[in-house]
Short mmCIF file of C-alpha atoms and ligand atoms in Angstrom, two decimals:
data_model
loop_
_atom_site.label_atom_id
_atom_site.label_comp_id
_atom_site.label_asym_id
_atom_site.label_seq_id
_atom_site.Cartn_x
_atom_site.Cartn_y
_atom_site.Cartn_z
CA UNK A 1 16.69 14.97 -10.85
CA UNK A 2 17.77 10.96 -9.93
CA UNK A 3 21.37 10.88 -10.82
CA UNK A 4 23.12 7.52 -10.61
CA UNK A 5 25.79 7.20 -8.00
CA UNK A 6 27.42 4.21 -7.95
CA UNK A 7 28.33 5.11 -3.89
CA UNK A 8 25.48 3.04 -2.32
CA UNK A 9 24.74 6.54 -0.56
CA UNK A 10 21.57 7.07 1.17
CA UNK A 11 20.47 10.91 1.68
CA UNK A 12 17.89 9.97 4.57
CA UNK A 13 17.86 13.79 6.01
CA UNK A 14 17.61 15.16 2.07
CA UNK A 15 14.76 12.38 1.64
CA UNK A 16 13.19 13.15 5.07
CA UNK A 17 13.52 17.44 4.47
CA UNK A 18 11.85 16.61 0.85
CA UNK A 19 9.07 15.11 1.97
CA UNK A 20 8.37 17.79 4.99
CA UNK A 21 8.59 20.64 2.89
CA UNK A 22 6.33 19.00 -0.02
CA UNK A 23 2.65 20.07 1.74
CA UNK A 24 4.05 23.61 1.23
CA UNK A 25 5.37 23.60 -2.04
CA UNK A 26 1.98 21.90 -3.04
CA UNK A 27 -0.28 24.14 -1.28
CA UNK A 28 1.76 27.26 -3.23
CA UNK A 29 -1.53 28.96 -5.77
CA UNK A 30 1.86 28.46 -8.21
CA UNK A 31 2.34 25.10 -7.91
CA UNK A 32 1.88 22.69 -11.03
CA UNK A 33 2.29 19.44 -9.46
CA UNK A 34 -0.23 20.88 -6.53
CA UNK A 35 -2.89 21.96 -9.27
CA UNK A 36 -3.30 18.45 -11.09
CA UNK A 37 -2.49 16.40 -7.30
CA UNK A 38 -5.62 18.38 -6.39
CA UNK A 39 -7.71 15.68 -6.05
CA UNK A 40 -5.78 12.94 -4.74
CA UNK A 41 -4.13 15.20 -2.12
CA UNK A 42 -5.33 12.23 0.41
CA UNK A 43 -2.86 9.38 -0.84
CA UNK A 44 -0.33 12.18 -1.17
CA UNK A 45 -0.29 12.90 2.51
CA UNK A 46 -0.56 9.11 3.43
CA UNK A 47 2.51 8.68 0.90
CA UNK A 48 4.32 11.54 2.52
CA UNK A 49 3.01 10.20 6.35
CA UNK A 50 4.30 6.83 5.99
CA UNK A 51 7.58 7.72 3.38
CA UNK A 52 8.86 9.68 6.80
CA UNK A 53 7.84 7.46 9.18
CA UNK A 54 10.21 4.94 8.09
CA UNK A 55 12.47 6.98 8.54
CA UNK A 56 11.94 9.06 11.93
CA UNK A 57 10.05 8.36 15.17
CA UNK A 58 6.10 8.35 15.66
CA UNK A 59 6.91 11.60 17.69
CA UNK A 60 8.86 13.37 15.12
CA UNK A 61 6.95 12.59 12.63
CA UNK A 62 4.05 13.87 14.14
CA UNK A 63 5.78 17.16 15.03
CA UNK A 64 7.35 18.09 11.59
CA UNK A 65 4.03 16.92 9.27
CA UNK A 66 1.77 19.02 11.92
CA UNK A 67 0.25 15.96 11.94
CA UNK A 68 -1.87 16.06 15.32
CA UNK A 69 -1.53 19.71 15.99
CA UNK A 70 -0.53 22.25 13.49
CA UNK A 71 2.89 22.86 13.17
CA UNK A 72 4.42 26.68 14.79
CA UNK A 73 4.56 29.00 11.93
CA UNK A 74 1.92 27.28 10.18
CA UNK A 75 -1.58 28.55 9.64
CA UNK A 76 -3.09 25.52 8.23
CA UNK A 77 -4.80 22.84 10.54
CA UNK A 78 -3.26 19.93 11.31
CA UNK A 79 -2.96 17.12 9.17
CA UNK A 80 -5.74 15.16 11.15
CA UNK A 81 -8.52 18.06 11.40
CA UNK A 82 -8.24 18.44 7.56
CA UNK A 83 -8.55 14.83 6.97
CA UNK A 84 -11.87 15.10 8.89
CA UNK A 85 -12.99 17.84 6.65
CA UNK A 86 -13.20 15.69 3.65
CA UNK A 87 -15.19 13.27 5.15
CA UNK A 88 -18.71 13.10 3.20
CA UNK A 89 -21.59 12.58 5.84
CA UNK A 90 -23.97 12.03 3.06
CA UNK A 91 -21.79 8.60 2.09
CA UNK A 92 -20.12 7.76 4.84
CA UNK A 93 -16.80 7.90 2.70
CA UNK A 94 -13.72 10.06 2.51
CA UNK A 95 -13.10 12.28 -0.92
CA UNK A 96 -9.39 12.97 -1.90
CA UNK A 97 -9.48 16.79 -1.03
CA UNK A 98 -11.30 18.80 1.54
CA UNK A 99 -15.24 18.72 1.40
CA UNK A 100 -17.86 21.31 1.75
CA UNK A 101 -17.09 24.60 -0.95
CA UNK A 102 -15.00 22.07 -2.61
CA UNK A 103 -16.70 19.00 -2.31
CA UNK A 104 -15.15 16.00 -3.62
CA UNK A 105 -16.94 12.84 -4.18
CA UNK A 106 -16.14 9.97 -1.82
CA UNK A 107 -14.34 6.89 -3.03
CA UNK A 108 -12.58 4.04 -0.98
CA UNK A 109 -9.11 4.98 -2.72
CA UNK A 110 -9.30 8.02 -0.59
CA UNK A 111 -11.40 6.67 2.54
CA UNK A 112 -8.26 3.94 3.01
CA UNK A 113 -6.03 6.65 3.01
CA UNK A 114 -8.09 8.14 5.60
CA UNK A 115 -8.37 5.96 7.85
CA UNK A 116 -4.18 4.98 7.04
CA UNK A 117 -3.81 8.56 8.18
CA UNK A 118 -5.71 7.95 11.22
CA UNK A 119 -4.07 4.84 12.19
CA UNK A 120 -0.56 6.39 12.11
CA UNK A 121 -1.97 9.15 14.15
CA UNK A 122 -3.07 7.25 16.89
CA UNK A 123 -6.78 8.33 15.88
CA UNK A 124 -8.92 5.91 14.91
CA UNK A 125 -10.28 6.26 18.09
CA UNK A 126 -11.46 9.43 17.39
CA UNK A 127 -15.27 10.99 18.48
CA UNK A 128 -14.96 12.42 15.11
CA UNK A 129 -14.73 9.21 13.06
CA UNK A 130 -18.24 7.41 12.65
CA UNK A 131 -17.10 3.98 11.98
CA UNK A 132 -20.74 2.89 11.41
CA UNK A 133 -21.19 5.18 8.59
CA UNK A 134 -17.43 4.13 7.08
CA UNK A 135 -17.98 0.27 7.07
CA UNK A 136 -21.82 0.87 5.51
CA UNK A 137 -19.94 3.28 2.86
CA UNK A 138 -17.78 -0.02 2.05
CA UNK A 139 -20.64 -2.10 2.28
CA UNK A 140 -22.69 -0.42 0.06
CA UNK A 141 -19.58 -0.73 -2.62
CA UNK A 142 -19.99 -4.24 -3.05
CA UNK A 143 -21.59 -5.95 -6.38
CA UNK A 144 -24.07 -8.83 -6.70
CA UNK A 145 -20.98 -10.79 -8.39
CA UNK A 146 -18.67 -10.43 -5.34
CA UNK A 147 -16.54 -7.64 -6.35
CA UNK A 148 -16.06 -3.82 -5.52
CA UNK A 149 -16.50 -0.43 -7.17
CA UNK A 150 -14.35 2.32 -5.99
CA UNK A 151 -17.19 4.77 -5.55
CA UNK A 152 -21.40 5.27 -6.43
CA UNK A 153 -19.89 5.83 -10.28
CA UNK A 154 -19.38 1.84 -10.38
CA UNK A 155 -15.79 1.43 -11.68
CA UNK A 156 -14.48 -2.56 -10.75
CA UNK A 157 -11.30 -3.23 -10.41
CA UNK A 158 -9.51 -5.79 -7.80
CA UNK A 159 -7.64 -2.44 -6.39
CA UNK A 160 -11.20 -1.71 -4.54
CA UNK A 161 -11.72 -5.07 -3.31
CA UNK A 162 -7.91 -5.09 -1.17
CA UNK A 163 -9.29 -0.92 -0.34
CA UNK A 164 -12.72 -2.50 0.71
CA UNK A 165 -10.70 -5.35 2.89
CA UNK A 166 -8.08 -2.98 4.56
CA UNK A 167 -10.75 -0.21 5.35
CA UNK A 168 -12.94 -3.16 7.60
CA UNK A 169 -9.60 -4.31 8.96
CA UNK A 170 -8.96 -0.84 10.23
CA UNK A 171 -12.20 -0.63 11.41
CA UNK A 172 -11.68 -3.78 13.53
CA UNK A 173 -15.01 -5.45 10.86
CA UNK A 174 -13.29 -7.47 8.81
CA UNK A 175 -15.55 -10.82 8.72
CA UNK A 176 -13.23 -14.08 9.06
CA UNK A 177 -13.86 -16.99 7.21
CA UNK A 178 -15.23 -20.28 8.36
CA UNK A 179 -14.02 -22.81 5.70
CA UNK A 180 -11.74 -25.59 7.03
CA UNK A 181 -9.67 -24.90 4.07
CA UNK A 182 -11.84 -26.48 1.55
CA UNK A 183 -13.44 -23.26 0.39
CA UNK A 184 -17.38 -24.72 0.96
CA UNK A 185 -19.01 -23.29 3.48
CA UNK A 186 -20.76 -19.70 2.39
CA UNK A 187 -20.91 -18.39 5.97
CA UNK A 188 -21.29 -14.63 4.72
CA UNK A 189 -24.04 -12.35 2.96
CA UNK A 190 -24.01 -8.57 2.34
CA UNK A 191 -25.55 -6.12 4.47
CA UNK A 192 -25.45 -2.78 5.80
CA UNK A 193 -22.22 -3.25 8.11
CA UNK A 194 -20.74 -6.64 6.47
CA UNK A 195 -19.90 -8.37 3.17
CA UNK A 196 -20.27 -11.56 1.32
CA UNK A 197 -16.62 -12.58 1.93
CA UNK A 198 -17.55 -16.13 -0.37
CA UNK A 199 -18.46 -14.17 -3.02
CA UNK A 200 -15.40 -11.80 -2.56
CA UNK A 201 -13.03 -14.17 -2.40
CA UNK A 202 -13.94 -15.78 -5.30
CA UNK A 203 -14.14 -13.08 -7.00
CA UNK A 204 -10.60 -12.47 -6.14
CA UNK A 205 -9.75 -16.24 -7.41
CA UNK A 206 -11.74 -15.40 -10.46
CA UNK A 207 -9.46 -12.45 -11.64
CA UNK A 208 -6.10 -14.82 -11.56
CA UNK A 209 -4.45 -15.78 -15.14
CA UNK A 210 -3.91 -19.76 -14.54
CA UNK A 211 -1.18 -19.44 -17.74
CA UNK A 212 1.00 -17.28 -15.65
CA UNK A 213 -0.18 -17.06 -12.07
CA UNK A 214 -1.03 -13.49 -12.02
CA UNK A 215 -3.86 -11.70 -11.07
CA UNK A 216 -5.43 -8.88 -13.26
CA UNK A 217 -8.31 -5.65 -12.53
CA UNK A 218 -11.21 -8.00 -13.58
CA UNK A 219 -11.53 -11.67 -14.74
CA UNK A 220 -9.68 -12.27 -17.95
CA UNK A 221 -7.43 -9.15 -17.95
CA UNK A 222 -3.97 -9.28 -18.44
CA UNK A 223 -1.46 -9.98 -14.74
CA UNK A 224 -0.21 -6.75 -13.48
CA UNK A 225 2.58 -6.77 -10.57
CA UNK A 226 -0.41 -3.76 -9.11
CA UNK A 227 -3.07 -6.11 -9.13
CA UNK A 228 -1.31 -8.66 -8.32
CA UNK A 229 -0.39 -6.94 -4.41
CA UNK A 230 -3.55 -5.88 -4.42
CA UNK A 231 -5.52 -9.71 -4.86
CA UNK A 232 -2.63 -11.42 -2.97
CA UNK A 233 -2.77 -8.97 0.06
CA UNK A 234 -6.60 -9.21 0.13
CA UNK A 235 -6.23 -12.61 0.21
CA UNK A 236 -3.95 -11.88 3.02
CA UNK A 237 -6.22 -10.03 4.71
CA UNK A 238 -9.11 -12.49 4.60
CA UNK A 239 -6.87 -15.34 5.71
CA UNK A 240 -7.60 -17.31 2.15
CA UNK A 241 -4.39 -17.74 1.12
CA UNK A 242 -4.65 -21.11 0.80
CA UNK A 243 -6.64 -21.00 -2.28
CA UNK A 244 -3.58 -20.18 -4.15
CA UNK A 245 -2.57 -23.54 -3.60
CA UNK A 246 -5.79 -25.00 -4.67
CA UNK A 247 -4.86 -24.95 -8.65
CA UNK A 248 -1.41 -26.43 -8.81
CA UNK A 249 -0.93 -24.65 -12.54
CA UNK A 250 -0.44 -21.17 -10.85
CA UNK A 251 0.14 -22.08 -7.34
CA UNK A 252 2.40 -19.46 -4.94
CA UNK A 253 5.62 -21.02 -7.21
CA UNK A 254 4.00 -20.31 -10.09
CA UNK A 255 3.11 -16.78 -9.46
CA UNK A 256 6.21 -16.09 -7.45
CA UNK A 257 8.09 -16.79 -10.58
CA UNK A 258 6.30 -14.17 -13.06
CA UNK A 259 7.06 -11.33 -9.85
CA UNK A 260 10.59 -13.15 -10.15
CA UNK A 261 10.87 -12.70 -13.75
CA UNK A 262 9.89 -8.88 -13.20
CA UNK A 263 13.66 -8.11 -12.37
CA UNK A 264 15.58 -6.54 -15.35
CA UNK A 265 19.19 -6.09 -16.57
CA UNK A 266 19.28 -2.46 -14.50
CA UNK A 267 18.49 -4.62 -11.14
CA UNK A 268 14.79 -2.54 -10.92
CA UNK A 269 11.50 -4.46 -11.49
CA UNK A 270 8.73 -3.67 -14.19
CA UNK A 271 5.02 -4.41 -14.01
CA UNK A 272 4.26 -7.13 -16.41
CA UNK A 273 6.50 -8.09 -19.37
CA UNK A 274 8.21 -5.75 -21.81
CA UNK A 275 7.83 -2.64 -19.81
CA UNK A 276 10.20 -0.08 -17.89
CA UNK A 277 11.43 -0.82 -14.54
CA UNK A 278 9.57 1.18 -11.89
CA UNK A 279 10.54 2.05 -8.72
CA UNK A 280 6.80 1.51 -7.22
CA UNK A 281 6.99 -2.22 -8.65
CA UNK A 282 9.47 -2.60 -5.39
CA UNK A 283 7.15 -2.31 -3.56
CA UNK A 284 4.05 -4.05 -5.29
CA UNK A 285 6.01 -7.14 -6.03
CA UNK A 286 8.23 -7.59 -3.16
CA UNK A 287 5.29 -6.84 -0.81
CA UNK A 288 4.31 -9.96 -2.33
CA UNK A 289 7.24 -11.74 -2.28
CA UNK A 290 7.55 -10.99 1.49
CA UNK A 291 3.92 -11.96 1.86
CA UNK A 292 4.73 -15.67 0.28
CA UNK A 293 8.12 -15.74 2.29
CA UNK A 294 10.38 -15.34 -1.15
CA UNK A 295 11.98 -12.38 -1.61
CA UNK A 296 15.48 -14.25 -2.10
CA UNK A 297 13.67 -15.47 -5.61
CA UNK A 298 15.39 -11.79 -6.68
CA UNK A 299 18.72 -10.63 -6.43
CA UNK A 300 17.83 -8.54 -4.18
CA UNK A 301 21.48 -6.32 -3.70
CA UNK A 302 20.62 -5.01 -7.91
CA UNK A 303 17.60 -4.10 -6.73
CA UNK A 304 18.75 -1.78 -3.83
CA UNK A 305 21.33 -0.27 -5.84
CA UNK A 306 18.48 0.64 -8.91
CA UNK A 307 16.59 2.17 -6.09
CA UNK A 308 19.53 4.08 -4.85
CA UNK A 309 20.20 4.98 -8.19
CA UNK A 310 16.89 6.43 -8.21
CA UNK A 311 17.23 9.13 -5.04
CA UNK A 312 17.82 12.88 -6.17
CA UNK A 313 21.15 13.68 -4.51
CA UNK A 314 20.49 17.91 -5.04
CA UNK A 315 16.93 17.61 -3.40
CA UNK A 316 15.83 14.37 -2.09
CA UNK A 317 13.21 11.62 -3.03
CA UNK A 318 13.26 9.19 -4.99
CA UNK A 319 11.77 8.65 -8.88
CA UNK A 320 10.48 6.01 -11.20
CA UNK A 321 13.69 5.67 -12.64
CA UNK A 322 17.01 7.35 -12.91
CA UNK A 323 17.50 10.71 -14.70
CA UNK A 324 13.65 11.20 -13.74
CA UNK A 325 12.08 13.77 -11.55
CA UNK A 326 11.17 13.06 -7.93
CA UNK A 327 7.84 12.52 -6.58
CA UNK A 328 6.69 11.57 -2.92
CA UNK A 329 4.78 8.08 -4.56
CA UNK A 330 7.91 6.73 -5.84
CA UNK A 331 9.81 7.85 -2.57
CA UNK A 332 7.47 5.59 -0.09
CA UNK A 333 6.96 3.00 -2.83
CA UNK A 334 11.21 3.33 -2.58
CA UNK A 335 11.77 3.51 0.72
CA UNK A 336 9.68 0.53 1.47
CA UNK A 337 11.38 -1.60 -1.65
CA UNK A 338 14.17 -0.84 1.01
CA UNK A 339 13.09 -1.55 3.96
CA UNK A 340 11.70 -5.16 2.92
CA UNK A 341 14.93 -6.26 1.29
CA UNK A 342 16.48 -5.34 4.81
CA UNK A 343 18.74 -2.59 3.25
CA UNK A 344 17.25 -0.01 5.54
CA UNK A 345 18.36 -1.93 8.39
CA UNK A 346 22.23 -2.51 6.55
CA UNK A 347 22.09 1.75 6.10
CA UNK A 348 20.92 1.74 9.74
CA UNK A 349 23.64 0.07 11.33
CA UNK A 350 26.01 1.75 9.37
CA UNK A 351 24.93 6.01 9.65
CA UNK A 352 23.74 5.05 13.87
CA UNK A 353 19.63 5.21 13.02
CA UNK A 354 16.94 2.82 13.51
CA UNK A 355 14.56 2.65 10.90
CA UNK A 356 11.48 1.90 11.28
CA UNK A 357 9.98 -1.78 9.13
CA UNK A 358 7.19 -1.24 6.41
CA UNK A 359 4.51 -3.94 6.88
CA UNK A 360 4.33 -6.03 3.61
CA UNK A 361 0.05 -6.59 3.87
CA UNK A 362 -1.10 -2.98 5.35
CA UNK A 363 1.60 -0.57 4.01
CA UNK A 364 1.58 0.89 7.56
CA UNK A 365 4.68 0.75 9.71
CA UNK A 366 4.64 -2.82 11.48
CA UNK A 367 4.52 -0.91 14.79
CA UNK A 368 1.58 0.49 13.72
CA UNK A 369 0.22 -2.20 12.65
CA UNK A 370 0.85 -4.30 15.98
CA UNK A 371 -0.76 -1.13 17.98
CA UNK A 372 -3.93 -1.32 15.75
CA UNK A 373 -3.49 -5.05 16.48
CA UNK A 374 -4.14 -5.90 12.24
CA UNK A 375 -4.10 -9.40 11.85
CA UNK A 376 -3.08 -11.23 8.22
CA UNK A 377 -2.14 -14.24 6.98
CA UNK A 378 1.81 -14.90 5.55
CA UNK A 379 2.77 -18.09 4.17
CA UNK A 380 6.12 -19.68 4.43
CA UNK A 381 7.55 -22.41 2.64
CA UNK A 382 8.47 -25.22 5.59
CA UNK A 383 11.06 -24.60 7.73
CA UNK A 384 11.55 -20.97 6.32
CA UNK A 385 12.20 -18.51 9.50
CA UNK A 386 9.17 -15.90 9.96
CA UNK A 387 11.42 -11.91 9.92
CA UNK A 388 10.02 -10.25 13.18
CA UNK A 389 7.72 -7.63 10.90
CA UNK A 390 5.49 -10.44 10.05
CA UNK A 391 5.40 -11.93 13.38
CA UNK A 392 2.00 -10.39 14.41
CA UNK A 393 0.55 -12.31 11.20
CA UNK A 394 -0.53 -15.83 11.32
CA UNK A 395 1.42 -18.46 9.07
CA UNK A 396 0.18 -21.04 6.68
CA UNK A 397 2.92 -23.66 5.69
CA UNK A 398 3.27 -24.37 2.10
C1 GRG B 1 -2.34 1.09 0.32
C2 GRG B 1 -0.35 0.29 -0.97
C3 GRG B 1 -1.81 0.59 -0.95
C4 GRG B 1 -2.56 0.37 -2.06
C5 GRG B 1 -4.00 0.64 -2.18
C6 GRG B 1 -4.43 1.81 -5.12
C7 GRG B 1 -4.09 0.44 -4.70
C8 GRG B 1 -4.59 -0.09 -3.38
C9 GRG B 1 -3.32 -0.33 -5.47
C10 GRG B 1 -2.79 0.07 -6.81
C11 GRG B 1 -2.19 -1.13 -7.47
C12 GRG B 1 -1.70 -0.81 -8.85
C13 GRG B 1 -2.60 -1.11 -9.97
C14 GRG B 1 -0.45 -0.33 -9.01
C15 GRG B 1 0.18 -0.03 -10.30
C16 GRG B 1 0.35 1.45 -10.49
C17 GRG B 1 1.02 1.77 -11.79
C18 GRG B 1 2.45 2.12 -11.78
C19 GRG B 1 0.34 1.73 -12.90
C20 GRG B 1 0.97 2.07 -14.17
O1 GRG B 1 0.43 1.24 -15.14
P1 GRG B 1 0.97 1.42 -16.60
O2 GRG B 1 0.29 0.48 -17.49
O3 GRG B 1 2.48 1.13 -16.32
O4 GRG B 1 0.93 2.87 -16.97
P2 GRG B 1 3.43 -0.02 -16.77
O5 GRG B 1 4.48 -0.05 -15.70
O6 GRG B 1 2.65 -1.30 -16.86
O7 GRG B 1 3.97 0.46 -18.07
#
């Protein structure tokens, strides 16, 4: 259980032999948590994948997770040849559990976490992945009115649109724009292997709240700090950031302040007004934050201390909130809170480790991200310094 200290101490190798030891506690036939995780067992492992990695080296990461070859002992595959089992040749997609006796239907949730687990892996190069089939399962996702549905079962929700725009970005088929800024010029139509970026974009644009700068799932639903990541990083990803700018009643400001106004008495940040803090909302608001170059509109020192309040100093990880139980979603969703406020780095320098940085657009290590060679866009109020994670990104000046 998260028990409060009030120490500012950081249990990396209780946090680091939590998350190794998870896939086997999971995979027990006793396991609660691994009965109703069943089916998203492919975020877990990304969660788990990139929780550690800010923590250790590419090379022990890969060793303890079994994450390229199984590890000794172990009689399961390794974490790679089991994420190719789930892949659906019939849809091109990824389910969130292994295929075939126990088929699970694909959705792009899942198939970004895929290919996430590939691109920490060094894999995407892989004669097993048919990238041809991936980017036509993503294709195929998008609707007549610009946006996405997660899967053939037609859900909508913005979430699918930044899973649709990382997916093509890790697939190195992410279509760039051709406006000169003045949002005019429809260069893009669907088709088997692209999308109408126009229409997604506006989409996007059409699912923001000009009262309070927020985005929501769909147009006219209330701002949610998830959403919000999720339309602001897509927007990232398709270099269109500027159209925040283009309605000066919820311009970057505007919508900087509702994240801003997320922070609560206990120093942790909830979701949208008069809710709980949440760990996770670390991470889907100051991903943001970092994204729009303002993470010094929170006091950011409360926040590392609600997150250390947070860690489970018996077992490891990290949960929603103190007293709580913890679970490997709110331990990335932590760890990276951490890492983009720079506390990693402060722990770092004190206990002798390097940590590794999370990357604010992807949610891959930045190393990673510079390997894969991912371009996005950050913006940066003039004259504000660029941090080195976000130097691989290209910078609009607002
Ligand atoms: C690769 C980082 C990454 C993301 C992929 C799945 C996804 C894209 C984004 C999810 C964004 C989102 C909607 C996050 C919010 C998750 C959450 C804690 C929902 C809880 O909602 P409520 O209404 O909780 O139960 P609140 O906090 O509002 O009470």
């Amino acid at each position: 259980m998260a028990t409060p200290n009030n120490t500012n101490t950081f249990h990396d190798d209780l946090h680091a032999t939590y998350i190794t030891s998870l896939g086997d506690k999971l995979d027990s036939p006793t396991s609660y948590e691994g009965a109703v995780t069943e089916h998203l067992r492919m975020s877990g492992v990304y969660w788990s994948l990139a929780a550690l990695s800010l923590l250790r080296s590419p090379n022990e990461v890969d060793t303890s997770m079994g994450l390229t070859k199984p590890r000794a002992h172990d009689e399961r595959s390794s974490i790679v040849d089991w994420v190719f089992t789930c892949w659906d040749p019939k849809s091109g997609g990824f389910g969130g559990n292994c295929s075939g006796e126990c088929a699970h239907d694909a959705h792009l949730l899942y198939t970004l976490s895929a290919l996430q687990i590939l691109a920490m892996a060094d894999c995407l190069e892989d004669e097993r992945l048919d990238k041809e089939a991936v980017v036509k399962f993503v294709c195929g996702l998008q609707n007549e009115d610009g946006s996405f549905s997660g899967d053939k079962w037609g859900e909508i929700d913005t979430r699918f649109t930044y899973c649709a725009f990382s997916c093509l970005a890790l697939l190195g088929k992410m279509p760039l724009p051709n406006w000169d800024n003045t949002y005019s010029t429809n260069n893009s139509h669907a088709s088997d292997n692209t999308i109408d970026l126009h229409k997604a974009v506006k989409y996007i644009i059409s699912c923001r709240n000009s009262f309070d700068g927020g985005f929501g799932a769909v147009p006219g639903a209330e701002s949610h700090a998830g959403q919000v990541f999720c339309c602001i990083g897509a927007l990232s990803i398709s270099h269109s950031l500027h159209l925040l700018n283009d309605n000066p009643k919820s311009d970057a400001d505007v919508l900087s302040w509702w994240l801003a106004e997320r922070q609560c008495d206990s120093g942790g940040l909830n979701g949208r007004p008069e809710k709980q803090a949440d760990v996770c909302y670390s991470w889907w608001i100051l991903s943001v934050l970092s994204i729009l170059g303002r993470v010094n509109w929170i006091d950011t020192s409360k926040l590392g201390q609600f997150i250390l309040n947070c860690q489970d100093e018996d077992d490891g990880g990290i949960a929603d909130r103190p007293y709580d139980m913890p679970d490997v979603y709110h331990t990335f969703f932590g760890l990276s809170g951490l890492s983009l406020i720079g506390h990693l780095d402060e722990i770092g320098d004190k206990n002798g480790r390097t940590y590794r940085h999370i990357d604010p657009v992807f949610a891959l290590p930045s190393d990673v991200v510079r390997r894969v060679g991912l371009n996005a866009q950050v913006a940066r109020p003039s004259g504000d310094e660029l941090e080195s994670r976000l130097s691989m990104h290209s910078v609009l000046q607002v």
